[in-house]
Coordinates of C-alpha atoms and ligand atoms in Angstrom, one line a residue:
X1 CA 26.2 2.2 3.5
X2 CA 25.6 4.2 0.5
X3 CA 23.7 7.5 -0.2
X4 CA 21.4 7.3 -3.0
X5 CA 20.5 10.1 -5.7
X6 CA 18.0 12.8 -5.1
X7 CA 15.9 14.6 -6.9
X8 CA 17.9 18.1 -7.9
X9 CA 16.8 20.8 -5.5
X10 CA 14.8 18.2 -3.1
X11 CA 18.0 16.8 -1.3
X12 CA 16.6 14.6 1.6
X13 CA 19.8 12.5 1.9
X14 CA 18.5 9.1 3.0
X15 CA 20.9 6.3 4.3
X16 CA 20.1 2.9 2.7
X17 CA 21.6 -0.5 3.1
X18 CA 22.2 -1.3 -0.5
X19 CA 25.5 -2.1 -0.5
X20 CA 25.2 -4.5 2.2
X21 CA 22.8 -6.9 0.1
X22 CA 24.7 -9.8 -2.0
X23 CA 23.1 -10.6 -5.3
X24 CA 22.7 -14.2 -5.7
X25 CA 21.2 -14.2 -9.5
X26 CA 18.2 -16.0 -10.3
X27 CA 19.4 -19.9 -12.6
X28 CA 15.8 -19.5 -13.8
X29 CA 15.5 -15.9 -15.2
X30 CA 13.2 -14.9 -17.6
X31 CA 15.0 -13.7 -21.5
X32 CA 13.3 -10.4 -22.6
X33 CA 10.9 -12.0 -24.7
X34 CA 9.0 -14.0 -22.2
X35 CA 9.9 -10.6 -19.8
X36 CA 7.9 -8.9 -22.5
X37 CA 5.2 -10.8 -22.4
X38 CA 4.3 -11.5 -19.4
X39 CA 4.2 -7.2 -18.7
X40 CA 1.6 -6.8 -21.9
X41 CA -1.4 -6.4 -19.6
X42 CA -1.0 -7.8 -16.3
X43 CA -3.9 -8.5 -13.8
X44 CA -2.6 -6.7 -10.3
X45 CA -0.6 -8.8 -8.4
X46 CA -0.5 -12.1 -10.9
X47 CA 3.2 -11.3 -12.3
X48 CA 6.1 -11.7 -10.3
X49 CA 9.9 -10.2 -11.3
X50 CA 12.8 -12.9 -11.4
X51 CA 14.0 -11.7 -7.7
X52 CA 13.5 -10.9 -4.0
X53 CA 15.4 -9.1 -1.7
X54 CA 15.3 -10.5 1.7
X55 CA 16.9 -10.3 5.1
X56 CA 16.3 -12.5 8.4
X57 CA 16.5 -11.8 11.9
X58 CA 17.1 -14.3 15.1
X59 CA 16.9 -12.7 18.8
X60 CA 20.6 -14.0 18.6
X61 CA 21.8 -12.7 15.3
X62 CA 19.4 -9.5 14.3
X63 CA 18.7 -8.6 11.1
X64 CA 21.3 -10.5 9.2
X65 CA 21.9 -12.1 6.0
X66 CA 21.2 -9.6 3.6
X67 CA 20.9 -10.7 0.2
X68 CA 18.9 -10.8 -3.3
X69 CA 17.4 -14.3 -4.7
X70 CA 15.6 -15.3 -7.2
X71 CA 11.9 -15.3 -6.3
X72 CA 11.0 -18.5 -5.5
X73 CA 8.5 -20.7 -3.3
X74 CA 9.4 -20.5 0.7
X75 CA 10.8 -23.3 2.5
X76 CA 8.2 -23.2 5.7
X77 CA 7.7 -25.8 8.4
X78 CA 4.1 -26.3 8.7
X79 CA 4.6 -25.0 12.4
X80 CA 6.3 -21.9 11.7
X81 CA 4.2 -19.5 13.4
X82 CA 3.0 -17.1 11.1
X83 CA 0.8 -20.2 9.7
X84 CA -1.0 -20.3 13.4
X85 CA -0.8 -16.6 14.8
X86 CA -0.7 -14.3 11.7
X87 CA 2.1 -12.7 13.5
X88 CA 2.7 -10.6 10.2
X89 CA 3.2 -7.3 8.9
X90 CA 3.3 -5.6 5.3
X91 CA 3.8 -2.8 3.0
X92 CA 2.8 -1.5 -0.5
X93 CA 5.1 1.1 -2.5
X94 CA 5.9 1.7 -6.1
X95 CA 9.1 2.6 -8.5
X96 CA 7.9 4.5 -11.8
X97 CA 9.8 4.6 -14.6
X98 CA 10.4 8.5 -15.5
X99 CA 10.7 9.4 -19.3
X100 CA 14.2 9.7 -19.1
X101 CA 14.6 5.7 -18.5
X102 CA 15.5 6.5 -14.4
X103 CA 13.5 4.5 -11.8
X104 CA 11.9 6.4 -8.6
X105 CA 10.0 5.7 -6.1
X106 CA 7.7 7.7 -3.8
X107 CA 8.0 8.3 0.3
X108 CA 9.7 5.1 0.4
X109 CA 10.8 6.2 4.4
X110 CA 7.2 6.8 4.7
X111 CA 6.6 3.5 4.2
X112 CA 9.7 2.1 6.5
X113 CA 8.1 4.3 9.9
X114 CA 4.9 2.8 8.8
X115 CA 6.2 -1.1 8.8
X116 CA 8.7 0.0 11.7
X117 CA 5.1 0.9 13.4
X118 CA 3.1 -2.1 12.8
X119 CA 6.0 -4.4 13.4
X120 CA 5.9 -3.1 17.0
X121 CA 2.0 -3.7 17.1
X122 CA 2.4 -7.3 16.1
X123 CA 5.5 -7.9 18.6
X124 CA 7.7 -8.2 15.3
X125 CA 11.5 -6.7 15.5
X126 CA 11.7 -3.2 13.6
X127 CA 13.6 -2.9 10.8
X128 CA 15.6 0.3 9.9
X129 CA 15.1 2.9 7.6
X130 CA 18.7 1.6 5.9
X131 CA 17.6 -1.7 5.9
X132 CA 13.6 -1.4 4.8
X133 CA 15.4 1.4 1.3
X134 CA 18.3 -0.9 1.2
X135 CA 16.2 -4.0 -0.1
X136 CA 13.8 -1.7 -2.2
X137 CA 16.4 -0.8 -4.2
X138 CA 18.3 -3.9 -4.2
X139 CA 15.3 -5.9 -5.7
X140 CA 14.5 -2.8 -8.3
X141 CA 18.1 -2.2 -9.8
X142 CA 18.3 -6.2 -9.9
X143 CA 15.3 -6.3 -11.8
X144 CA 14.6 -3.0 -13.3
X145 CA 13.9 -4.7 -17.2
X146 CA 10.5 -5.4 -15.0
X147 CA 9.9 -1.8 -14.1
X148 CA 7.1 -0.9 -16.9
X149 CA 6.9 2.4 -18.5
X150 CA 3.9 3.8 -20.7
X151 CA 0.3 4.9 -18.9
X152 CA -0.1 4.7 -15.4
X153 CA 2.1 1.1 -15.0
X154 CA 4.6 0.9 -12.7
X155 CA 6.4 -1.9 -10.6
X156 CA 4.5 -2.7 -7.5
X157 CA 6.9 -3.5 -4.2
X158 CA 5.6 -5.6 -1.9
X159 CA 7.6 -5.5 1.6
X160 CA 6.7 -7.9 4.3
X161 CA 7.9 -9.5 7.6
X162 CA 6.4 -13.1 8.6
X163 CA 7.3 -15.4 12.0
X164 CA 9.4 -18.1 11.0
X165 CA 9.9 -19.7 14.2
X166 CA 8.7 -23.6 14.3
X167 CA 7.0 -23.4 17.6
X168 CA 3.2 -23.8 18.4
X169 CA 3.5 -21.2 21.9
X170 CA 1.6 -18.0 21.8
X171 CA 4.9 -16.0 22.2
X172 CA 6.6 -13.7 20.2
X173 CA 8.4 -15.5 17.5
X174 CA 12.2 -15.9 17.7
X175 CA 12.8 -15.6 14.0
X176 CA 11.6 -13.8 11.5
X177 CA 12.2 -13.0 7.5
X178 CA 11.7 -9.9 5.9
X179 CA 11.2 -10.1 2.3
X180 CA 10.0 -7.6 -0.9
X181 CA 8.8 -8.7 -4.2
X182 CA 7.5 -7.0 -7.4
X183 CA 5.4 -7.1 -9.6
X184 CA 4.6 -5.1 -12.4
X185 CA 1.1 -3.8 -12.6
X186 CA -1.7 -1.5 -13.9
X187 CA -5.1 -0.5 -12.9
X188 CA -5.9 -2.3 -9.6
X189 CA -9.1 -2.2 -10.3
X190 CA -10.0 -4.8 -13.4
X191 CA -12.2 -2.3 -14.9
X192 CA -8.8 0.3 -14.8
X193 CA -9.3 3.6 -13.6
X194 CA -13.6 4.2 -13.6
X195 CA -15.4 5.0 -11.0
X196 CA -16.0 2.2 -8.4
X197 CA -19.4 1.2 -6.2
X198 CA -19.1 0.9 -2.5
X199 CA -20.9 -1.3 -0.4
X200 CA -21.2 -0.6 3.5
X201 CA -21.1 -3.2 5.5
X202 CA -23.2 -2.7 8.6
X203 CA -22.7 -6.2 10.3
X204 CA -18.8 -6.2 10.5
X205 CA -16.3 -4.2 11.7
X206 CA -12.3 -4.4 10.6
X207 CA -11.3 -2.6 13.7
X208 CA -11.6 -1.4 17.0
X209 CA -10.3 0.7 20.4
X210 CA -6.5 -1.0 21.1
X211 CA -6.6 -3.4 17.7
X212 CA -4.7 -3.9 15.1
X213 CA -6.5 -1.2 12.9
X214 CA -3.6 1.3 12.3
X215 CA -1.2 -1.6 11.6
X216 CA -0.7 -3.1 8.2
X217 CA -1.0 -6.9 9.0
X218 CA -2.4 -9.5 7.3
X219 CA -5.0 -10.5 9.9
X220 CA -6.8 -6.9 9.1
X221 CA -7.3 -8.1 5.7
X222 CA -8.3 -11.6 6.6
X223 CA -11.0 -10.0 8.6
X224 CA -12.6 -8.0 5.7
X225 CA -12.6 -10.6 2.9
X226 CA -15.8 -11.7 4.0
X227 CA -17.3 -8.8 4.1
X228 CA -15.7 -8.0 0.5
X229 CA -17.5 -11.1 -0.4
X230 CA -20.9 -9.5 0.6
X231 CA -19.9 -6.1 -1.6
X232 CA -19.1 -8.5 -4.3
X233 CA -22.5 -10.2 -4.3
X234 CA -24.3 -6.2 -4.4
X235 CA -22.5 -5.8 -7.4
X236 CA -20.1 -3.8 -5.5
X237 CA -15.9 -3.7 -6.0
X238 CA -14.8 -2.5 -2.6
X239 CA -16.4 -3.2 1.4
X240 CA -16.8 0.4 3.4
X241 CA -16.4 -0.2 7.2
X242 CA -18.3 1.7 9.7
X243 CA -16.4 2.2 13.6
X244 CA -16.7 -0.3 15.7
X245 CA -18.2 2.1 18.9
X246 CA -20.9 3.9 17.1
X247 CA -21.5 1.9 13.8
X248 CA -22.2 4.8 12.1
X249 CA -19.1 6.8 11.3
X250 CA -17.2 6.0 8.2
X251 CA -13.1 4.1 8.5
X252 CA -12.5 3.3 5.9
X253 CA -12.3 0.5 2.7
X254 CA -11.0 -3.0 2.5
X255 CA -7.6 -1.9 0.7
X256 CA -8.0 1.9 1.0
X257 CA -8.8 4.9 2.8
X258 CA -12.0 7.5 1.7
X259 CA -12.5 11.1 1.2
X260 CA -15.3 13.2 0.9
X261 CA -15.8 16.4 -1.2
X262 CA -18.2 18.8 -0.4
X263 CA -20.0 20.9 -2.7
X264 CA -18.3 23.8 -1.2
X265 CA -15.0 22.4 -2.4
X266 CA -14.1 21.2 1.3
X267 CA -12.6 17.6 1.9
X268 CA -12.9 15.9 4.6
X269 CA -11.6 12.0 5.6
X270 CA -11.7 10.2 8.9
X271 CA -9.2 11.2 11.3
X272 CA -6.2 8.5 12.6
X273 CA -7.9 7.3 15.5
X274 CA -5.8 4.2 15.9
X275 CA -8.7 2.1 13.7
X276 CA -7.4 3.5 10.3
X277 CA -4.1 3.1 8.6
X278 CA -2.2 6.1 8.1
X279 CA -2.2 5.8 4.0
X280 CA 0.6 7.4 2.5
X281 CA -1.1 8.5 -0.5
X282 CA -4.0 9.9 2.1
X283 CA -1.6 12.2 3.7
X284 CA 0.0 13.3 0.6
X285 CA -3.9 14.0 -1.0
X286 CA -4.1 16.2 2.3
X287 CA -1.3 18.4 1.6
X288 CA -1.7 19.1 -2.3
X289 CA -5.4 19.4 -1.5
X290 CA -4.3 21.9 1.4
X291 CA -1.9 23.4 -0.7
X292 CA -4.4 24.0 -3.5
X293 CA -6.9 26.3 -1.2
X294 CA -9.4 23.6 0.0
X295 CA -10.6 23.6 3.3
X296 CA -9.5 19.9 4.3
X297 CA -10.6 18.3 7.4
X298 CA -9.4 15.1 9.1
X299 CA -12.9 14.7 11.2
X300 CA -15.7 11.9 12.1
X301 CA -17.8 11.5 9.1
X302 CA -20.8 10.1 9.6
X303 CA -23.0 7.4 7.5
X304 CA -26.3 10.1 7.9
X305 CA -24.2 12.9 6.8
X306 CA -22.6 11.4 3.7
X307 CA -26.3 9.9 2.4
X308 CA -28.2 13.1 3.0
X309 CA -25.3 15.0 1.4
X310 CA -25.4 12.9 -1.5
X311 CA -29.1 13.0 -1.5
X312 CA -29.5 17.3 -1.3
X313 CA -26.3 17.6 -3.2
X314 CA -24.3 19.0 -0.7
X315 CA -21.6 15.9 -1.6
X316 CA -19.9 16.1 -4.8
X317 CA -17.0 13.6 -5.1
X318 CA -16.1 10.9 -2.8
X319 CA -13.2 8.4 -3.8
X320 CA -11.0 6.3 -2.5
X321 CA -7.3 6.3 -2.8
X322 CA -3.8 4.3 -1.8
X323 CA -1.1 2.8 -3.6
X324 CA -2.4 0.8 -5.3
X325 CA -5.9 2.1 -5.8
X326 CA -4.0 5.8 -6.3
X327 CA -7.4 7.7 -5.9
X328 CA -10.2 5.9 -7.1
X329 CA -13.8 7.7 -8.1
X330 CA -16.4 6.6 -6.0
X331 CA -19.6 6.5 -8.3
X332 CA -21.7 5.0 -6.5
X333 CA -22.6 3.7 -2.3
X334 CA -24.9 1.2 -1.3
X335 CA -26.0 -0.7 1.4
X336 CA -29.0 -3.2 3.0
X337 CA -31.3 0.2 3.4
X338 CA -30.0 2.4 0.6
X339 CA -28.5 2.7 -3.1
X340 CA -27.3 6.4 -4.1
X341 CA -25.0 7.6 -6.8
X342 CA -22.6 9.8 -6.5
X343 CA -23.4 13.2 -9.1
X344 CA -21.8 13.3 -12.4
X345 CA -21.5 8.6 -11.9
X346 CA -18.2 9.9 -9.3
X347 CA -16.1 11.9 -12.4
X348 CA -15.9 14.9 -10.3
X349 CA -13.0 17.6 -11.0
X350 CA -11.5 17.6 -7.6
X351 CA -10.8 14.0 -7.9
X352 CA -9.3 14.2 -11.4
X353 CA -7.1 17.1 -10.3
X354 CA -5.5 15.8 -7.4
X355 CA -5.3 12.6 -9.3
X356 CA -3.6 14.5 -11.9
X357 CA -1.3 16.4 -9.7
X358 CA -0.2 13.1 -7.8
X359 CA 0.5 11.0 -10.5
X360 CA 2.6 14.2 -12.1
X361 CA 5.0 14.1 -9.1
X362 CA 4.9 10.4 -9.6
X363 CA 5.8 10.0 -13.0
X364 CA 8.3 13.2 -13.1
X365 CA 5.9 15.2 -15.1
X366 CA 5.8 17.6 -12.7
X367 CA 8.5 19.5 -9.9
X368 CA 8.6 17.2 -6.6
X369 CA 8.3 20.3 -4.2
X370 CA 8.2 18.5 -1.2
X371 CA 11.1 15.9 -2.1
X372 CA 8.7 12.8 -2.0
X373 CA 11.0 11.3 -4.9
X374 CA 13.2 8.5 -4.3
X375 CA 15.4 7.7 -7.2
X376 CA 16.1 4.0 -7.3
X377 CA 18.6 4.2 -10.7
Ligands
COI9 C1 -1.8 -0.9 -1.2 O1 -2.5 0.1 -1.6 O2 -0.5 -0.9 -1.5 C2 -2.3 -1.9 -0.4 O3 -1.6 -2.5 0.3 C3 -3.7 -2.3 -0.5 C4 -4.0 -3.6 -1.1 C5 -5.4 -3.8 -1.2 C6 -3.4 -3.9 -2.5

């Protein structure tokens, strides 16, 4: 076990597995120049570094195994059951690379209670803290060349946890992996960071009482790429869900939770009612927007409330945020019974400044006064 560095003066000691993880280098690495171009201008997601960091788990053996490969196609029976059940859980985090040259990430333990979470929901083992950092930074110092640096890129991390087991029962599997790759990215959205339309859906839910809606598994995104499809066809880049009991309060996005800004400089986003995931960057908007004087709620906000406030004016901003999103202007919300846009086309300054003020901390332009800094190398 080793301690990693801290940011001076913000000294949450974490314990991370690093040490334990055996580097088995990559016979099919990239050289710098096809490294180089391959991070000009990636589309999110389409990139992949030379390595992954994985570790496996048996009910007999535990977690186990704990090592660094190169990133390469899975070896999967067709009747592993992940492929059948979706039993499967994920995570998104970053490392930015600081002017300096060092490597950081941001909440990363966040991140670890949050897969530790909804890896119990799906019936998946829980992976420690040690563990979840340990392969984070393995796969980063491995391949930091990939971590980009310059505008708002960074190297996204991509955790997740999949049934293994051959076997066609409905049971809890008996095997599991747990792997994280990266990829180095930009903008998520292709037209980089510009306000977005929203389209909400009215015939679909992603969640309900007692689902899988505060987990991050697969099956919840499954379940709202059709819908996405329907935003898609209105011209829209993101799907809005209503709840499942009333159909009439807002959850949130496909990819993303929401916020609302009121006129009055309040903020308000739906509460964690077991239906929405617990968004990282959503809990860390609610403290610098707290911190910075606004009145911020975590209440019900309804569908009638948000189009008469952005009708009278009483709405000023809405946008979206998460890891990869980061916060996203909302510029515009539609649906089968109404088109509105959002004043100013969604460039509102309470959405630029806490965009500003997050991406500060991220980057190390600014202190990290709550020690949400990881540093990686
Ligand atoms: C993230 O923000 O990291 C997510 O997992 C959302 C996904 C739509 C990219």
């Amino acid at each position: 076990m080793s301690t990693t560095a801290q940011t001076p003066g913000t000294a949450t000691s974490r314990a991370s597995a690093v040490d334990a993880f055996e580097v088995r280098p990559s016979d099919t690495a990239r050289t710098d120049a096809e490294r180089a171009a391959l991070m000009e201008a990636p589309v999110f997601g389409t990139v992949f570094t030379d390595h992954m960091a994985r570790i496996s788990w048996s009910v007999e053996q535990g977690w186990h195994d704990r090592r660094v490969e190169k990133h390469a196609p899975l070896q999967i029976n067709p009747a592993a059951a992940v492929l059948h059940y979706g039993q499967e859980v994920f995570e998104g985090l970053k490392a930015y690379r600081h002017d300096d040259g060092s490597v950081w990430t941001f909440r990363p333990w966040a991140n670890a209670a949050r897969m530790a979470t909804s890896a119990h929901r799906l019936a998946l083992p829980e992976l420690s803290e040690a563990d979840f950092l340990g392969a984070v930074e393995a796969v980063v110092r491995t391949d930091v060349a990939w971590v980009p640096s310059g505008g708002e890129t960074s190297l996204y991390l991509r955790p997740f946890m999949y049934a293994s087991e051959t076997f066609l029962g409905v049971r809890p599997s008996r095997e599991v992996e747990f792997l994280v790759i990266a990829s180095p990215v930009g903008p998520y959205f292709a037209s980089g960071v510009k306000p977005v339309s929203i389209w909400v859906v009215q015939g679909y839910h992603r969640a309900g009482p007692g689902g899988t809606g505060f987990a991050k598994c697969g099956g919840n995104y499954a379940a709202s790429l059709l819908p996405q499809q329907e935003a898609y066809a209105h011209g829209c880049e993101q799907v809005c869900f209503l709840d499942a009991v009333t159909n009439s309060e807002l959850e949130e996005l496909g990819g993303m939770n929401v916020f609302v800004v009121g006129a009055d400089g309040s903020v308000a986003t739906p509460p964690l009612n077991g239906s929405i995931l617990e968004g990282v960057t959503r809990s860390s908007i609610l403290t610098l927007l707290g911190e910075a004087g606004h009145d911020v709620q975590e209440r019900p906000i309804t569908l009638a409330e948000v189009r008469s406030g952005l009708q009278d004016g009483s709405i000023a901003e809405v946008f979206a945020c998460g890891t990869a999103a980061v916060v996203t202007p909302i510029g515009r919300l539609a649906s089968d019974d109404f088109d509105l846009t959002v004043a100013d086309g969604g460039t509102g300054p309470v959405t630029a400044s806490v965009r500003a003020q997050l991406t500060d901390i991220q980057y190390g332009r600014a202190e990290d006064r709550h020690g949400w800094m990881h540093r990686l190398l």
